[in-house]
CSV table of C-alpha atoms in Angstrom, one decimal:
chain,number,residue,atom,x,y,z
A,23,GLY,CA,105.9,85.7,105.7
A,24,ALA,CA,106.6,90.3,105.2
A,25,GLY,CA,103.5,91.5,104.6
A,26,VAL,CA,99.1,90.3,104.3
A,27,SER,CA,99.5,87.7,101.1
A,28,GLN,CA,96.4,87.7,99.2
A,29,SER,CA,95.9,85.2,95.8
A,30,PRO,CA,94.2,85.4,93.3
A,31,SER,CA,94.9,89.5,92.6
A,32,ASN,CA,92.6,88.6,90.4
A,33,LYS,CA,88.6,87.2,89.5
A,34,VAL,CA,86.6,87.5,87.1
A,35,THR,CA,83.4,85.1,87.7
A,36,GLU,CA,80.1,84.2,86.2
A,37,LYS,CA,76.9,84.3,88.0
A,38,GLY,CA,76.2,82.4,90.6
A,39,LYS,CA,79.8,80.5,90.6
A,40,ASP,CA,81.4,80.2,93.5
A,41,VAL,CA,84.7,82.0,94.8
A,42,GLU,CA,86.5,81.3,97.5
A,43,LEU,CA,89.1,84.4,98.2
A,44,ARG,CA,92.7,83.8,100.6
A,45,CYS,CA,94.3,85.1,102.9
A,46,ASP,CA,97.8,85.1,104.5
A,47,PRO,CA,98.5,88.0,107.6
A,48,ILE,CA,101.2,88.6,109.1
A,49,SER,CA,103.1,85.5,110.8
A,50,GLY,CA,102.5,86.1,114.5
A,51,HIS,CA,99.8,88.0,114.3
A,52,THR,CA,96.5,86.8,115.6
A,53,ALA,CA,93.6,89.5,114.5
A,54,LEU,CA,92.2,89.0,111.1
A,55,TYR,CA,90.3,91.4,109.2
A,56,TRP,CA,87.9,91.0,105.6
A,57,TYR,CA,86.9,94.4,105.4
A,58,ARG,CA,85.6,94.5,101.5
A,59,GLN,CA,85.3,98.0,98.8
A,60,SER,CA,82.6,98.5,96.0
A,61,LEU,CA,83.2,100.9,93.5
A,62,GLY,CA,83.0,105.0,95.1
A,63,GLN,CA,82.6,103.5,97.9
A,64,GLY,CA,84.2,102.8,101.9
A,65,LEU,CA,86.1,100.5,103.5
A,66,GLU,CA,83.1,97.6,104.2
A,67,PHE,CA,83.5,95.5,107.4
A,68,LEU,CA,83.2,91.6,107.2
A,69,ILE,CA,84.4,89.7,109.7
A,70,TYR,CA,86.7,89.8,111.8
A,71,PHE,CA,88.7,87.4,113.5
A,72,GLN,CA,91.3,87.0,116.7
A,73,GLY,CA,92.5,83.7,118.6
A,74,ASN,CA,90.6,81.0,119.3
A,75,SER,CA,87.3,83.9,120.1
A,76,ALA,CA,84.7,82.9,117.9
A,77,PRO,CA,84.5,85.6,114.9
A,78,ASP,CA,82.4,89.1,115.1
A,79,LYS,CA,80.6,88.2,111.8
A,80,SER,CA,78.6,91.1,111.9
A,81,GLY,CA,79.5,93.0,108.9
A,82,LEU,CA,79.0,89.5,106.4
A,83,PRO,CA,76.1,90.9,103.9
A,84,SER,CA,74.1,87.1,103.4
A,85,ASP,CA,74.5,84.0,104.4
A,86,ARG,CA,76.1,83.7,100.6
A,87,PHE,CA,79.1,85.4,102.3
A,88,SER,CA,81.5,83.1,105.6
A,89,ALA,CA,85.0,83.0,105.8
A,90,GLU,CA,87.5,80.6,108.0
A,91,ARG,CA,90.4,80.8,109.4
A,92,THR,CA,92.4,77.6,110.0
A,93,GLY,CA,94.9,76.7,112.2
A,94,GLY,CA,94.9,81.2,113.6
A,95,SER,CA,96.7,81.3,110.7
A,96,VAL,CA,95.1,81.7,106.8
A,97,SER,CA,92.1,82.7,106.6
A,98,THR,CA,89.5,81.7,103.4
A,99,LEU,CA,86.8,83.7,102.4
A,100,THR,CA,83.5,82.0,100.7
A,101,ILE,CA,81.1,84.0,98.0
A,102,GLN,CA,78.6,80.8,97.3
A,103,ARG,CA,76.4,81.8,94.5
A,104,THR,CA,77.8,85.2,93.3
A,105,GLN,CA,75.9,88.0,91.8
A,106,GLN,CA,77.2,91.4,90.4
A,107,GLU,CA,76.2,93.4,93.8
A,108,ASP,CA,79.3,91.0,94.6
A,109,SER,CA,81.7,92.7,92.2
A,110,ALA,CA,84.3,94.9,95.1
A,111,VAL,CA,87.7,94.2,95.9
A,112,TYR,CA,88.2,93.0,99.3
A,113,LEU,CA,90.5,93.7,101.5
A,114,CYS,CA,92.4,91.3,103.9
A,115,ALA,CA,94.1,92.7,106.8
A,116,SER,CA,95.5,91.4,110.4
A,117,SER,CA,97.1,92.5,113.5
A,118,LEU,CA,98.5,91.6,116.7
A,119,ALA,CA,96.8,92.1,120.1
A,120,GLY,CA,96.8,94.4,123.1
A,121,PRO,CA,98.3,97.7,122.4
A,122,GLY,CA,98.5,99.3,119.8
A,123,ALA,CA,96.3,96.9,117.7
A,124,ASN,CA,94.2,99.2,115.7
A,125,VAL,CA,97.0,99.1,113.6
A,126,LEU,CA,96.2,97.3,111.0
A,127,THR,CA,98.4,95.9,107.9
A,128,PHE,CA,96.0,95.2,104.3
A,129,GLY,CA,97.5,93.1,102.4
A,130,ALA,CA,96.2,94.3,98.1
A,131,GLY,CA,93.3,92.7,97.7
A,132,SER,CA,91.2,90.9,95.5
A,133,ARG,CA,89.1,92.1,93.2
A,134,LEU,CA,86.7,90.7,92.3
A,135,THR,CA,84.6,90.6,89.0
A,136,VAL,CA,81.1,88.9,88.6
A,137,LEU,CA,79.9,89.1,85.2
B,23,ASP,CA,73.3,105.1,108.8
B,24,GLN,CA,77.5,106.0,108.0
B,25,GLN,CA,79.3,106.7,111.1
B,26,VAL,CA,82.6,107.7,109.1
B,27,LYS,CA,82.2,110.7,107.1
B,28,GLN,CA,84.5,112.2,105.0
B,29,ASN,CA,81.9,114.3,103.0
B,30,SER,CA,84.8,115.8,100.8
B,31,PRO,CA,85.3,113.6,97.8
B,32,SER,CA,87.9,115.3,97.1
B,33,LEU,CA,91.2,117.9,96.8
B,34,SER,CA,93.7,119.3,94.5
B,35,VAL,CA,96.8,121.6,96.1
B,36,GLN,CA,99.5,122.7,94.9
B,37,GLU,CA,103.5,121.0,95.6
B,38,GLY,CA,104.5,123.0,98.8
B,39,ARG,CA,100.7,123.3,100.3
B,40,ILE,CA,99.3,122.9,102.8
B,41,SER,CA,97.0,119.9,102.6
B,42,ILE,CA,94.0,119.6,105.1
B,43,LEU,CA,91.2,116.0,104.7
B,44,ASN,CA,88.0,116.0,107.2
B,45,CYS,CA,86.8,113.3,108.5
B,46,ASP,CA,83.4,113.9,111.2
B,47,TYR,CA,81.9,110.8,113.2
B,48,THR,CA,78.6,109.8,114.2
B,49,ASN,CA,79.1,107.0,117.5
B,50,SER,CA,80.1,108.8,120.6
B,51,MET,CA,81.7,105.5,122.1
B,52,PHE,CA,85.1,105.7,119.5
B,53,ASP,CA,88.0,106.0,120.8
B,54,TYR,CA,91.2,105.7,118.9
B,55,PHE,CA,91.0,107.5,114.9
B,56,LEU,CA,93.3,106.9,112.1
B,57,TRP,CA,94.9,108.1,108.8
B,58,TYR,CA,95.3,106.1,105.7
B,59,LYS,CA,96.7,106.2,102.8
B,60,LYS,CA,96.2,103.8,99.7
B,61,TYR,CA,97.8,103.7,96.4
B,62,PRO,CA,96.1,102.7,93.6
B,63,ALA,CA,96.1,98.8,93.2
B,64,GLU,CA,98.2,98.8,96.5
B,65,GLY,CA,96.3,98.1,100.1
B,66,PRO,CA,95.4,100.8,102.5
B,67,THR,CA,98.4,101.7,104.4
B,68,PHE,CA,98.7,102.9,108.0
B,69,LEU,CA,100.1,106.3,108.2
B,70,ILE,CA,98.7,107.9,111.0
B,71,SER,CA,96.8,108.1,114.6
B,72,ILE,CA,95.5,109.9,118.1
B,73,SER,CA,94.5,109.0,121.0
B,74,SER,CA,91.0,110.4,122.5
B,75,ILE,CA,93.1,111.5,124.9
B,76,LYS,CA,95.2,113.2,123.1
B,77,ASP,CA,93.9,115.9,120.8
B,78,LYS,CA,97.4,116.6,118.5
B,79,ASN,CA,99.5,113.9,117.7
B,80,GLU,CA,102.5,115.6,115.0
B,81,ASP,CA,105.1,113.0,112.7
B,82,GLY,CA,107.3,114.8,110.5
B,83,ARG,CA,105.0,115.9,107.8
B,84,PHE,CA,101.4,115.6,108.7
B,85,THR,CA,99.6,115.1,112.4
B,86,VAL,CA,96.8,115.4,112.8
B,87,PHE,CA,93.9,117.9,115.0
B,88,LEU,CA,90.8,116.5,116.6
B,89,ASN,CA,87.8,117.9,118.4
B,90,LYS,CA,85.3,116.1,120.2
B,91,SER,CA,83.0,117.7,120.8
B,92,ALA,CA,82.4,118.3,117.2
B,93,LYS,CA,83.2,114.3,116.4
B,94,HIS,CA,85.7,116.1,113.9
B,95,LEU,CA,89.3,115.4,112.3
B,96,SER,CA,91.0,116.3,110.5
B,97,LEU,CA,94.4,115.4,108.4
B,98,HIS,CA,97.2,118.7,107.4
B,99,ILE,CA,100.0,117.5,105.2
B,100,VAL,CA,103.1,120.2,105.4
B,101,PRO,CA,104.0,121.1,102.6
B,102,SER,CA,102.6,118.3,100.1
B,103,GLN,CA,104.3,116.6,97.8
B,104,PRO,CA,103.2,114.9,94.6
B,105,GLY,CA,104.6,111.8,95.8
B,106,ASP,CA,101.2,112.3,98.6
B,107,SER,CA,98.7,112.5,96.1
B,108,ALA,CA,96.2,109.3,96.8
B,109,VAL,CA,92.9,108.2,98.9
B,110,TYR,CA,93.0,108.8,102.8
B,111,PHE,CA,90.7,106.9,104.2
B,112,CYS,CA,90.0,108.2,108.1
B,113,ALA,CA,89.0,105.2,110.6
B,114,ALA,CA,88.0,105.4,114.1
B,115,SER,CA,87.2,102.3,116.6
B,116,ALA,CA,85.3,101.7,120.1
B,117,SER,CA,88.2,100.4,122.0
B,118,ASN,CA,91.4,101.8,122.7
B,119,GLY,CA,95.0,99.7,122.6
B,120,ALA,CA,92.8,96.5,121.8
B,121,ASN,CA,91.9,94.1,119.0
B,122,SER,CA,88.2,96.0,117.5
B,123,LYS,CA,87.2,96.5,113.8
B,124,LEU,CA,88.1,99.9,112.0
B,125,THR,CA,85.4,101.5,110.1
B,126,PHE,CA,86.3,103.5,107.7
B,127,GLY,CA,85.0,106.4,105.7
B,128,LYS,CA,84.1,106.4,102.1
B,129,GLY,CA,87.5,108.6,101.5
B,130,ILE,CA,89.4,111.6,100.4
B,131,THR,CA,91.4,111.8,96.9
B,132,LEU,CA,93.9,114.2,97.7
B,133,SER,CA,96.0,115.5,93.6
B,134,VAL,CA,98.9,117.2,94.3
B,135,ARG,CA,99.8,119.7,91.4
B,136,PRO,CA,103.4,120.0,90.7
């Protein structure tokens, strides 16, 4: 597609439920990132996929968080047993490989509210 | 530990004047710096970048200055326009030209008064 597409745009869930957030990156972009922005905070790195390499999971805050990227394209971020502190906007971004690869194109985000 | 710091949470300037947004970093391995702009309910969009081999990069009304010895960069917008009102994020990475994660600051909210 023309841009990075994320769904759902808004999700309200109860504490303890699992949620899945989806990201459809720009076609041809080999790198895919997940960030989150909590209220009053900057963009917090979560996980990074690059081609067939092992993902960089160093930013995942707990083992309740996981992500996968199927076929080098669509990615799903899963949060199990959600907690109120998981409430944030979850942003996906993608980029090309090689020079200029640091320029990430972001989606509009998925706003998660855990009650 | 905040490796990229934007210490001022907000800035208000008059239309037509200069906006100066500051950013400091602590990681000496950072060698590529970017500014992103974010409107409400939208994802951040890339604005301008600078490599550590330069000390200035200009694109229209936007100029980014890098002072490596001070680990400081700034974004200048001149003249400022009401449409520039947004949150501006400073970001840095440690691998110029290659895929690597960006570390972002907390952002600064710029308001340009008509």
